Amino acid sequence: MARSPRDDTTPANAKPGNGGELHQTASSPEARIATNHGVPVGDNQNSLKAGRRGPTLLEDFVLREKIQHFDHERIPERIVHARGSAAHGYFELTESLAEFSRAKVLTEVGVKTELFTRFSTVAGGAGSVDTPRDVRGFAVKFYTKEGNWDLVGNNIPVFFIQDAIKFPDLIHAVKMEADRGYPQAASAHDTFWDFIGLMPESTHMIMWAMSDRTIPRSLRMIEGFGVNTFRLLNDKDEPTLVKFHWRPKLGTQSTCWDEAVKIAGADPDYHRRDLYEAIDKGDFPEWEFGVQLLSQAEADALPFDILDATKLIPEELVPIRVIGRMVLNRNPDNFFAETEQVAFLPTNMPPGIDVSEDPLLQGRLFSYQDTQLSRLGTVNFHQLPINKAKGCPFQNLQRDGQMQTQVFKGRANYEPNSLSEAGEDGGPREDPVDGFRTAAVPVEEHKVRLRSETFADHYSHARLFFRSQSKSEQAHLASALVFELSKVTLEHVRNQVMSNLVNVDETLAQRVADGLAMPLPKASKPAVPTVDLEPSPALRIIGKYPETLKGRSVGILVSDGADGAIVAAVKAAVEGEGGTVKIVAPKIGGVTLKGGKTLKADGQLAGTPSVIFDAVALVLSEPGCAALLKEGAAIDFAKHAFGHLKAIGYSAEAKPLLDKAGVEPDEGIVELDKAVDGFLAPARTRQWAREPGVRMLA
Ligand code: HDE
């Protein structure tokens, strides 16, 4: 008897029902489907009906429970940082900070502290794409022995605003516009730039936001910063001011803007997939953890206020001391339970770490707890597995509330009490020795609602950042401003932003004005004179990241009749250096190589464009190439790799395709034979020298 196509995939225990539906039955009680209250379900294919073709009965509690649970599957997404990707890992301290802090996580060298890190974009919704121009969130929850420490930072060391009271305005301005509901995940629109133009304090952050930092190549290649100034407290309760830094082992690397735009279409999950796949194959991303430490006297001597989150401390002034490392080595088991339900709170700090009076941070201390209540719906969100303190048994006298999972024993749910000694029926007691203590910091004695005059310099740091960049990064920054302001439809908004830019650097402003074909407006009046600070080359990206294939991916486009020896040589060389290789072919089934062997494809050409690779190779046969000359996706494969400054290796037969794609010879365009070494060097980096020939930058 002929087998139906379904027979090949149908499990052995599956039987068709009367209506032809598939019933797969449990092999043991543990494997069976039950209702949320434990009642085993006998049929998960059919609802209960009054007769075979009759209406469904209200009595069907299995159906009702299943549908009702589904109806409530979504919880409110985060108002900011809604789109995120996360991983588990550990922190290992390599140098003790015992002189400055009594937090065990900062003093016990060699101890590994479990952690969970969530990266995010800021402006887009949870379903938006991974590669808009946007700040990236970098939030780490350390499960320390003394309670959770949440270091909720960004990949940029400064922020848009100085006072938390402006945060709702900032976010309203950047999110999709209130009346029209667009643009999604983009700052290139009127309301954002309107707000920015009227808020000169945002200018420094704008320099960073328009730099390549906001179009990262991978979440594994972003820096992280605590942004706000914190304090450490040692065992004598002596305070030291501190800024926290994460530095990726793979170096900070970015995409090109045109590439980021195209990746958004080719793979909206580009960063999420990259992180997941790297961890999945054991290529664990790693960061160094560093601190900038300074005494109050040292802070007072700086020409800016370290309580102002729009300023950074150049590492040439206060070096970054590397004291540990973070390794992300396990993907979440369940996206919702972990990545979505994780609740970060800047108020989570173990004894020995404390906040500063930074007015942005002070507002955050309220906001996050409040947000979690509306997102997770209960004061007991700390009991969710991902949020629960680990390795430190904790107890208190908070009780009840929605979704309480603990079953408390005993009579005493208050303190002080006289029911018995501490630790027994009387319940837990405070611990003045090892408990949390706050830094005894002097404060002024008058209540005021004003901004400190030490916050008034809005341009010197923006200038410092711009002048610290390499030529090519300056050009990218200027071009990003041209792009964004070209999307602004209100001329007065563009003018306002431009008049602020003049204060940063007149050459920058002139380049942007030329890019917009508008006259350069007069400078706006700064609150205090802008000063020239010593440039900080450490703020660059280009030239700083290691040239390596580790963490990079190479796409090899092949055709029928291609030389398998070349493909094998490229693959071996790239993988040998820790890179990844994917085979791209006109058809997903793969190609028949010269000599008759089949080579399977990892991706089909139309769905696997070169934008998702760091370098490409085209290994084609003569007829294979001739056929691809009529295929737009193949021409774009080469054209875009060239335009995005990638190394291109090619077999001699592929040359006509390169010519048709307008690929011009340079050091990054390498003919491949069996020795592929010449291709590896350019594949380890981007061909920045090519850029002026392929793009008109501002
Ligand atoms: Fe946040 N921020 N923020 N923020 N933030 C949130 O909390 C807020 C700020 C940052 O992966 C929210 O749980 C205020 C600076 C990250 O879950 C919310 C202010 C920095 C994440 C909130 C700031 C950040 C958030 C929304 C101005 C860098 C995502 C959901 C005073 C140091 C964490 C949530 C995750 C999330 C408030 C400014 C980083 C609304 C009021 C500065 C990485 O509570």
XYZ file of C-alpha atoms and ligand atoms in Angstrom:
742
model
C 0.000 0.000 0.000
C 1.334 3.483 -0.805
C 2.372 5.552 2.285
C 0.943 8.995 2.634
C 3.605 11.764 2.867
C 2.642 12.301 6.526
C 3.681 8.775 7.451
C 7.371 9.709 7.291
C 7.163 12.251 10.083
C 4.340 10.849 12.208
C 5.566 9.491 15.562
C 4.978 5.824 16.230
C 2.318 6.400 18.897
C 0.267 8.850 16.849
C -3.137 7.800 15.621
C -5.516 9.652 13.382
C -8.814 10.607 15.037
C -12.230 10.224 13.431
C -11.931 13.604 11.760
C -8.371 12.868 10.588
C -6.672 14.918 13.342
C -3.423 13.653 14.868
C -3.438 12.231 18.409
C -0.043 11.723 20.047
C -0.363 9.981 23.397
C 1.836 10.268 26.498
C 4.200 7.392 27.185
C 4.168 7.925 30.992
C 2.263 9.979 33.622
C 5.160 12.486 33.724
C 4.859 13.100 30.002
C 1.176 13.839 29.904
C -0.551 17.165 29.441
C -2.506 18.300 32.492
C -4.543 21.380 33.313
C -2.922 24.081 35.439
C -4.401 22.306 38.434
C -3.011 18.896 37.592
C -5.961 17.168 35.934
C -4.657 14.950 33.095
C -6.030 15.987 29.719
C -7.441 13.139 27.631
C -7.829 14.944 24.319
C -5.864 18.028 23.323
C -7.284 18.147 19.779
C -11.030 18.556 20.233
C -13.261 20.808 22.322
C -16.385 19.414 23.972
C -19.432 19.796 21.731
C -23.125 19.079 21.845
C -22.937 16.488 19.099
C -20.240 16.012 16.463
C -21.150 19.144 14.550
C -22.897 20.979 17.399
C -21.963 24.092 19.446
C -19.161 23.992 22.009
C -20.164 23.546 25.652
C -19.330 26.031 28.424
C -18.675 22.993 30.555
C -15.370 22.414 28.731
C -12.995 23.616 31.456
C -9.983 22.246 29.550
C -10.746 24.481 26.578
C -11.635 27.486 28.744
C -8.484 27.268 30.844
C -6.248 26.859 27.786
C -7.809 29.757 25.872
C -7.974 31.988 28.922
C -4.326 31.431 29.763
C -3.397 32.178 26.189
C -5.504 35.371 26.194
C -3.381 36.641 29.072
C 0.016 35.542 27.789
C 1.316 39.042 27.231
C 2.421 41.413 29.955
C 3.082 45.098 29.320
C 6.407 45.528 27.580
C 9.002 47.799 29.131
C 8.252 51.448 28.391
C 11.912 51.803 27.396
C 14.402 49.049 26.509
C 11.493 46.825 25.424
C 13.489 44.815 22.915
C 16.171 42.798 24.622
C 18.285 39.675 24.436
C 19.936 38.057 27.414
C 22.215 35.327 28.669
C 23.401 33.707 31.873
C 27.019 33.714 32.928
C 29.397 34.513 35.701
C 31.560 37.291 37.083
C 35.020 36.500 38.359
C 36.938 38.975 40.452
C 40.625 39.161 39.557
C 41.707 42.012 41.843
C 40.335 42.830 45.287
C 38.900 46.259 46.017
C 38.947 45.558 49.786
C 40.655 48.898 50.392
C 37.587 50.650 48.989
C 34.597 48.360 49.422
C 33.376 45.694 51.780
C 31.097 44.092 49.170
C 32.152 40.450 48.913
C 31.592 40.476 45.152
C 34.362 43.091 44.947
C 36.734 41.565 47.489
C 36.742 37.788 47.032
C 39.276 37.182 44.274
C 38.681 34.065 42.182
C 35.105 33.598 43.348
C 32.625 33.204 40.503
C 29.334 35.042 40.992
C 26.411 33.907 38.829
C 24.808 36.627 36.759
C 22.205 37.352 34.100
C 22.821 40.061 31.503
C 20.191 41.667 29.302
C 21.107 43.840 26.331
C 18.490 46.032 24.738
C 17.649 48.833 22.361
C 15.898 51.815 23.935
C 13.299 53.289 21.627
C 11.680 50.405 19.750
C 8.932 48.061 20.902
C 9.599 44.447 21.864
C 8.952 43.312 18.295
C 11.120 45.933 16.606
C 14.383 45.203 14.812
C 17.838 44.784 16.333
C 19.820 47.298 14.311
C 18.296 50.774 14.502
C 20.581 53.651 15.395
C 20.035 53.550 19.129
C 21.722 53.365 22.504
C 22.077 49.792 23.787
C 21.121 48.849 27.339
C 23.658 46.752 29.237
C 22.001 45.488 32.414
C 23.727 42.963 34.653
C 22.147 41.194 37.607
C 24.843 39.701 39.850
C 23.455 37.101 42.248
C 25.923 37.904 45.048
C 26.126 36.243 48.465
C 24.892 39.496 49.961
C 21.903 40.016 47.755
C 21.426 40.977 44.128
C 23.504 43.731 42.618
C 21.944 45.177 39.477
C 24.298 47.315 37.435
C 21.861 48.743 34.915
C 23.981 50.545 32.363
C 24.218 51.485 28.700
C 26.825 51.124 25.958
C 27.445 54.859 26.139
C 28.986 56.439 29.251
C 26.828 59.570 29.353
C 23.134 60.371 29.092
C 20.808 62.833 27.342
C 19.553 64.646 30.419
C 20.789 65.734 33.817
C 17.661 65.455 35.922
C 15.228 62.529 36.119
C 12.279 64.897 35.826
C 13.052 65.222 32.095
C 13.052 61.468 31.375
C 9.378 61.114 30.418
C 9.779 64.112 28.051
C 12.869 62.613 26.443
C 11.218 59.243 25.912
C 7.964 60.723 24.626
C 10.001 62.748 22.134
C 12.055 59.827 20.810
C 9.326 57.192 20.644
C 6.907 57.085 17.714
C 5.050 60.374 17.415
C 1.890 60.646 19.454
C -0.594 61.346 16.668
C 0.712 59.131 13.847
C 2.272 56.180 15.624
C 5.562 56.275 13.679
C 8.487 56.056 13.225
C 9.212 52.849 15.083
C 12.651 52.538 16.703
C 14.129 55.640 15.103
C 15.366 58.959 16.393
C 15.321 60.493 12.916
C 12.103 62.477 13.265
C 10.783 65.887 14.246
C 9.799 65.433 17.874
C 13.110 63.902 18.949
C 15.214 66.623 17.357
C 12.822 69.313 18.551
C 13.417 68.215 22.134
C 17.182 67.829 21.580
C 17.505 71.287 20.051
C 15.831 72.808 23.079
C 17.917 70.776 25.541
C 21.560 71.784 25.013
C 22.551 69.456 27.877
C 21.873 66.544 25.490
C 24.571 67.663 23.030
C 27.346 65.470 24.410
C 25.098 62.392 24.281
C 24.087 63.322 20.739
C 27.735 63.121 19.695
C 27.823 59.539 21.002
C 24.397 58.682 19.624
C 25.460 59.813 16.139
C 28.763 57.944 16.381
C 29.268 54.352 15.261
C 28.641 53.178 18.834
C 24.898 53.136 18.222
C 25.118 50.767 15.238
C 27.045 47.914 16.858
C 28.178 44.878 14.879
C 27.245 42.521 17.711
C 26.109 42.645 21.315
C 29.340 40.767 21.987
C 31.202 43.819 20.732
C 29.740 46.634 22.808
C 31.204 48.370 25.816
C 29.108 48.855 28.912
C 29.059 51.736 31.374
C 27.354 52.264 34.716
C 26.928 55.897 33.506
C 25.949 57.357 36.876
C 28.567 57.917 39.556
C 28.321 55.467 42.449
C 30.132 55.136 45.755
C 32.032 52.300 47.318
C 32.186 52.030 51.121
C 34.953 50.111 52.873
C 34.735 48.417 56.270
C 35.396 51.758 57.966
C 32.540 53.248 55.968
C 34.960 55.499 54.081
C 33.507 56.431 50.690
C 35.232 56.375 47.290
C 33.536 57.595 44.130
C 33.374 55.093 41.300
C 32.417 54.715 37.633
C 31.884 51.191 36.274
C 33.046 49.940 32.865
C 32.643 46.767 30.775
C 35.050 46.188 27.885
C 34.380 43.463 25.304
C 37.225 41.034 24.647
C 36.376 41.169 20.922
C 36.786 44.939 20.917
C 34.106 47.529 20.213
C 32.984 47.101 16.617
C 30.262 48.605 14.508
C 28.420 48.181 11.250
C 28.137 50.842 8.544
C 24.875 52.789 8.626
C 23.760 51.666 5.180
C 24.521 48.109 6.251
C 22.567 48.411 9.520
C 19.538 49.617 7.556
C 19.767 46.624 5.218
C 20.330 44.130 8.043
C 17.068 45.343 9.564
C 15.299 43.831 6.559
C 17.551 40.812 6.046
C 17.532 39.667 9.660
C 15.499 41.674 12.191
C 16.946 39.395 14.903
C 20.539 39.902 13.829
C 21.926 40.651 17.306
C 19.721 38.208 19.171
C 20.650 35.400 16.786
C 24.348 36.295 16.884
C 24.441 36.179 20.692
C 22.429 32.974 20.886
C 24.433 31.163 18.218
C 27.794 32.194 19.669
C 26.875 30.906 23.127
C 25.235 27.824 21.673
C 28.425 26.778 19.924
C 30.576 27.443 22.990
C 32.114 30.682 21.765
C 31.389 32.529 25.002
C 31.424 36.317 24.911
C 33.585 37.924 27.527
C 34.086 41.391 28.990
C 36.642 42.930 31.303
C 35.174 44.749 34.264
C 36.883 47.980 35.237
C 36.485 50.812 37.698
C 37.541 54.429 37.789
C 38.065 55.312 41.429
C 38.414 58.779 42.847
C 38.245 60.492 46.193
C 35.875 63.356 46.849
C 38.873 65.747 46.761
C 39.934 64.405 43.341
C 36.387 64.728 42.083
C 36.164 68.303 43.368
C 39.325 69.183 41.427
C 37.850 68.097 38.066
C 36.630 70.880 35.770
C 33.118 69.350 35.691
C 30.672 67.877 38.158
C 30.738 64.103 38.407
C 27.132 64.156 39.598
C 26.231 65.320 36.098
C 25.513 62.259 33.929
C 26.162 64.221 30.735
C 29.894 64.235 31.558
C 32.510 61.490 31.480
C 35.851 61.149 33.179
C 38.459 60.635 30.415
C 40.519 57.574 31.211
C 43.629 59.627 30.509
C 42.665 61.573 33.698
C 41.520 58.675 35.851
C 42.684 55.314 34.504
C 40.351 52.342 34.319
C 41.470 49.641 36.687
C 40.463 46.193 35.447
C 39.335 44.094 38.404
C 37.367 41.216 36.932
C 35.705 39.588 33.981
C 32.247 38.531 32.863
C 31.647 35.454 30.731
C 28.236 34.698 29.219
C 28.051 30.944 28.829
C 24.406 29.856 28.872
C 21.404 30.841 26.805
C 18.096 31.346 28.589
C 15.887 28.269 28.685
C 12.774 30.344 28.209
C 12.639 33.814 26.739
C 9.571 34.968 28.638
C 10.422 33.524 32.046
C 13.911 34.955 32.002
C 14.600 37.685 29.451
C 11.142 39.216 29.691
C 10.445 38.774 33.388
C 13.854 39.818 34.652
C 13.413 42.959 36.716
C 16.450 45.173 37.111
C 16.551 47.654 39.967
C 19.338 50.198 40.429
C 18.348 49.997 44.105
C 19.728 46.456 44.246
C 23.167 46.919 45.823
C 25.010 44.774 48.354
C 26.561 46.417 51.443
C 29.736 48.222 50.354
C 28.220 49.751 47.206
C 26.130 52.908 47.408
C 24.616 55.588 45.203
C 25.726 59.175 44.608
C 23.502 62.260 44.578
C 23.412 62.336 40.752
C 19.841 63.615 40.180
C 19.354 61.224 37.290
C 20.293 58.240 39.397
C 18.143 59.451 42.261
C 15.085 59.384 39.981
C 16.015 55.914 38.741
C 15.995 54.653 42.311
C 12.230 55.170 42.297
C 11.359 54.437 38.694
C 12.500 50.852 38.226
C 10.656 49.356 41.203
C 7.584 51.244 40.107
C 7.870 49.983 36.520
C 8.219 46.381 37.657
C 5.008 46.660 39.636
C 3.022 47.596 36.586
C 4.836 45.178 34.269
C 4.867 42.137 36.499
C 1.722 43.044 38.383
C 2.689 42.192 41.928
C 4.954 43.237 44.767
C 6.171 39.642 44.794
C 8.033 39.821 41.467
C 11.258 39.205 43.387
C 10.087 35.610 43.873
C 10.228 34.806 40.155
C 13.168 32.435 39.617
C 15.128 34.905 37.465
C 14.800 37.679 40.041
C 15.272 35.626 43.181
C 18.410 36.283 45.209
C 20.611 33.171 44.969
C 23.207 31.818 47.364
C 22.001 34.132 50.109
C 19.057 32.929 52.130
C 16.907 35.938 52.876
C 13.920 36.565 55.036
C 11.956 39.585 56.144
C 8.524 40.489 57.392
C 6.978 41.540 54.106
C 3.880 39.373 53.709
C 1.084 38.295 51.392
C 0.211 40.199 48.210
C -0.694 38.826 44.787
C 1.142 35.688 43.669
C 2.734 35.059 47.038
C 4.567 31.757 46.637
C 6.043 31.467 50.120
C 4.184 29.746 52.947
C 5.230 31.619 56.073
C 5.219 29.868 59.422
C 4.914 31.244 62.939
C 3.037 34.074 64.635
C 5.451 36.971 64.501
C 5.030 38.984 61.292
C 6.199 42.197 62.992
C 9.357 43.372 64.680
C 10.365 44.111 67.411
C 8.599 41.258 69.090
C 9.088 39.277 72.269
C 7.885 35.879 71.122
C 11.273 34.234 71.349
C 14.932 34.646 70.478
C 15.903 35.897 67.061
C 15.983 33.241 64.373
C 13.302 31.109 66.010
C 9.617 31.929 66.265
C 10.413 35.593 66.794
C 11.626 35.886 63.202
C 14.507 37.753 61.582
C 16.338 40.758 63.061
C 18.439 43.618 61.639
C 22.212 43.254 61.300
C 24.068 46.492 62.064
C 27.479 44.926 61.405
C 27.070 43.228 58.027
C 23.906 44.984 56.894
C 23.617 47.755 54.296
C 24.806 51.177 55.423
C 24.586 54.473 53.584
C 27.553 56.804 53.043
C 27.454 59.717 55.502
C 27.583 62.460 52.896
C 27.166 66.143 53.820
C 24.135 67.851 52.240
C 23.023 71.485 51.993
C 20.349 72.426 54.447
C 17.860 74.226 52.171
C 15.244 72.554 50.029
C 15.607 73.879 46.486
C 14.199 73.097 43.088
C 17.056 74.159 40.839
C 19.935 72.889 38.722
C 23.439 73.293 40.137
C 25.534 75.871 38.275
C 28.244 73.188 38.082
C 26.006 71.455 35.509
C 25.879 74.474 33.169
C 28.625 73.569 30.666
C 26.812 71.743 27.866
C 29.333 71.832 25.053
C 32.902 71.264 26.278
C 32.468 67.504 26.611
C 30.671 67.255 23.276
C 33.664 69.026 21.739
C 36.042 66.741 23.596
C 34.281 63.688 22.173
C 34.149 64.962 18.596
C 37.778 66.081 18.561
C 38.919 62.769 20.043
C 37.553 60.753 17.105
C 39.549 59.511 14.119
C 38.961 61.222 10.755
C 36.751 58.430 9.558
C 34.658 58.357 12.733
C 34.220 62.132 12.525
C 32.943 61.686 8.986
C 30.480 59.009 10.117
C 29.244 61.225 12.912
C 28.741 64.206 10.622
C 26.972 61.972 8.075
C 24.689 60.523 10.751
C 23.667 64.058 11.710
C 22.974 64.833 8.060
C 20.880 61.677 7.736
C 18.847 62.333 10.872
C 18.326 66.040 10.259
C 17.341 65.318 6.663
C 14.379 63.381 8.092
C 13.373 66.408 10.154
C 10.630 68.217 8.298
C 10.462 71.348 10.463
C 13.069 73.849 9.353
C 13.169 75.743 12.635
C 14.008 72.479 14.433
C 16.954 71.847 12.121
C 18.124 75.412 12.658
C 17.953 75.120 16.411
C 19.988 71.895 16.448
C 22.518 73.394 14.045
C 23.000 76.495 16.151
C 23.857 74.265 19.109
C 26.285 72.270 16.971
C 28.227 75.414 16.148
C 29.195 75.546 19.804
C 30.605 72.040 19.625
C 32.871 72.535 16.648
C 32.419 74.928 13.785
C 33.959 72.577 11.219
C 31.511 69.847 12.240
C 28.585 72.235 12.028
C 29.746 73.466 8.612
C 30.033 69.910 7.267
C 26.531 69.101 8.461
C 25.152 72.357 7.072
C 26.781 71.567 3.690
C 25.287 68.074 3.831
C 21.865 69.613 4.344
C 22.488 72.380 1.807
C 21.533 75.016 4.362
C 23.321 78.120 5.574
C 25.148 77.757 8.869
C 23.119 79.532 11.543
C 24.667 81.624 14.314
C 25.729 79.779 17.437
C 23.185 79.562 20.231
C 24.275 81.253 23.435
C 25.872 78.748 25.818
C 25.086 79.114 29.532
C 28.821 79.253 30.242
C 31.774 79.561 27.852
C 32.818 76.310 26.140
C 36.354 75.246 26.965
C 38.871 73.097 25.092
C 39.602 69.931 27.012
C 42.470 67.599 26.168
C 41.210 65.117 23.511
C 40.899 61.504 24.640
C 41.951 59.069 21.879
C 40.664 56.246 24.110
C 37.166 57.281 22.995
C 37.745 56.003 19.439
C 36.679 52.656 18.090
C 38.496 52.402 14.758
C 42.054 51.279 15.206
C 41.378 49.974 18.703
C 39.640 46.662 18.137
C 41.769 43.572 17.582
C 42.098 42.437 13.961
C 40.932 38.863 14.227
C 38.550 36.381 12.684
C 37.405 35.349 16.144
C 33.771 36.239 16.495
C 33.505 37.138 12.792
C 31.604 35.335 10.091
C 32.418 34.700 6.453
C 29.793 33.884 3.824
C 30.904 31.814 0.828
C 28.692 32.101 -2.246
C 28.969 28.938 -4.334
C 27.505 27.647 -7.580
C 27.299 24.269 -9.277
C 30.701 23.261 -10.563
C 32.573 25.399 -8.001
C 36.023 24.296 -6.870
C 35.455 22.483 -3.560
C 39.133 22.674 -2.673
C 38.980 26.482 -2.472
C 35.802 26.372 -0.402
C 37.412 23.860 1.960
C 40.568 25.942 2.270
C 38.666 29.132 3.154
C 36.503 27.259 5.632
C 39.434 25.583 7.349
C 41.425 28.796 7.594
C 38.528 30.898 8.951
C 37.337 28.283 11.419
C 40.917 27.660 12.451
C 41.067 31.239 13.691
C 37.776 31.018 15.564
C 35.547 32.475 12.850
C 32.304 31.068 11.450
C 31.640 30.065 7.841
C 28.276 29.824 6.147
C 27.715 28.455 2.673
C 25.324 30.468 0.527
C 23.912 28.913 -2.622
C 21.249 29.757 -5.209
C 19.189 26.842 -3.832
C 18.979 25.651 -0.234
C 19.658 22.025 -1.233
C 23.197 23.118 -2.095
C 25.362 22.659 -5.169
C 27.220 19.904 -6.992
C 30.885 20.785 -6.842
C 33.440 20.170 -9.569
C 34.086 16.431 -9.306
C 30.497 15.592 -8.349
C 30.381 16.016 -4.571
C 27.374 17.758 -3.052
C 27.917 20.798 -0.825
C 24.941 21.653 1.365
C 23.958 25.281 1.818
C 23.404 27.047 5.138
C 21.430 29.778 3.469
C 19.669 30.456 0.182
C 21.036 33.437 -1.691
C 17.918 35.643 -1.653
C 17.522 35.223 2.105
C 21.207 35.348 3.006
C 22.641 38.611 1.695
C 26.214 39.657 2.338
C 25.136 42.285 4.915
C 24.972 39.593 7.568
C 28.648 38.611 7.110
C 31.910 40.320 8.010
C 33.633 39.146 4.835
C 32.598 37.125 1.808
C 34.080 34.763 -0.756
C 32.611 33.986 -4.155
C 33.630 30.568 -5.367
C 31.862 30.004 -8.680
C 32.269 27.991 -11.842
C 32.181 29.722 -15.213
C 28.612 28.658 -16.049
C 27.600 29.256 -12.426
C 28.860 32.808 -12.656
C 27.214 33.347 -16.045
C 23.869 32.325 -14.563
C 24.290 34.599 -11.548
C 24.995 37.608 -13.753
C 21.232 37.636 -14.272
C 20.454 37.355 -10.545
C 20.059 40.646 -8.673
C 20.653 39.010 -5.303
C 24.058 37.733 -6.473
C 25.061 41.118 -7.857
C 23.964 42.773 -4.601
C 25.919 40.158 -2.644
C 29.137 41.444 -4.169
C 28.096 45.079 -4.491
C 27.024 45.442 -0.880
C 30.057 43.603 0.483
C 32.165 46.105 -1.437
C 30.092 49.091 -0.308
C 30.193 47.949 3.305
C 33.969 47.785 3.221
C 34.275 44.024 3.503
C 37.009 41.775 2.244
C 35.974 39.847 -0.873
C 37.767 36.681 -1.900
C 36.912 35.274 -5.318
C 37.750 32.391 -7.604
C 38.946 33.532 -11.036
C 35.649 32.383 -12.586
C 33.681 34.803 -10.354
C 35.400 37.920 -11.724
C 32.619 38.825 -14.224
C 30.166 39.030 -11.343
C 32.469 41.382 -9.423
C 32.804 43.524 -12.530
C 29.062 43.676 -13.002
C 28.678 44.651 -9.327
C 31.128 47.525 -9.762
C 33.722 46.022 -7.430
C 37.022 47.808 -7.955
C 40.363 46.274 -7.044
C 41.947 47.170 -3.705
C 43.778 45.373 -0.916
C 40.565 43.824 0.330
C 39.682 42.211 -3.020
C 41.661 39.005 -3.217
C 41.729 36.285 -5.860
C 41.604 32.896 -4.204
C 43.483 29.823 -5.167
C 44.255 26.983 -2.816
C 46.410 29.259 -0.654
C 43.864 31.587 0.902
C 46.188 33.492 3.235
C 45.924 36.713 1.263
C 42.204 36.813 2.007
C 42.536 36.326 5.763
C 44.264 39.593 6.618
C 41.602 41.879 5.089
C 38.855 39.551 6.412
C 40.014 40.288 9.964
C 38.863 43.909 9.727
C 36.987 46.393 7.571
C 38.562 48.182 4.606
C 38.224 51.715 5.940
C 40.568 53.040 3.269
C 37.963 52.075 0.639
C 35.269 54.262 2.138
C 35.926 57.629 0.457
C 35.633 55.877 -2.932
C 32.221 54.359 -2.249
C 30.366 56.854 -0.097
C 29.949 60.615 -0.050
C 30.446 61.336 3.625
C 29.728 64.707 5.165
Fe 16.417 53.336 32.588
N 14.538 52.601 32.849
N 15.790 55.145 33.256
N 18.237 54.187 32.186
N 17.050 51.620 31.858
C 14.163 51.353 32.541
O 12.870 50.034 33.959
C 14.624 55.369 33.908
C 18.620 55.451 32.446
C 18.329 51.289 31.494
O 17.071 45.112 30.508
C 12.767 51.047 33.022
O 12.591 47.796 34.092
C 14.550 56.723 34.366
C 20.043 55.593 32.369
C 18.368 49.934 31.012
O 15.292 45.279 31.769
C 12.325 52.354 33.684
C 15.730 57.300 33.964
C 20.511 54.340 32.041
C 17.064 49.460 31.117
C 13.558 53.211 33.535
C 16.498 56.303 33.289
C 19.365 53.484 31.927
C 16.272 50.535 31.657
C 11.840 50.490 32.000
C 16.164 58.742 34.151
C 21.950 53.924 31.821
C 16.563 48.093 30.714
C 11.780 49.002 32.267
C 16.302 59.106 35.483
C 22.730 53.982 33.032
C 16.797 47.070 31.790
C 12.441 48.841 33.503
C 16.344 45.709 31.323
C 14.920 50.417 31.933
C 13.620 54.434 34.052
C 17.746 56.572 32.697
C 19.505 52.101 31.570
C 11.113 53.020 33.081
C 13.402 57.353 35.105
C 20.872 56.851 32.637
C 19.584 49.192 30.499
O 12.008 52.163 35.013
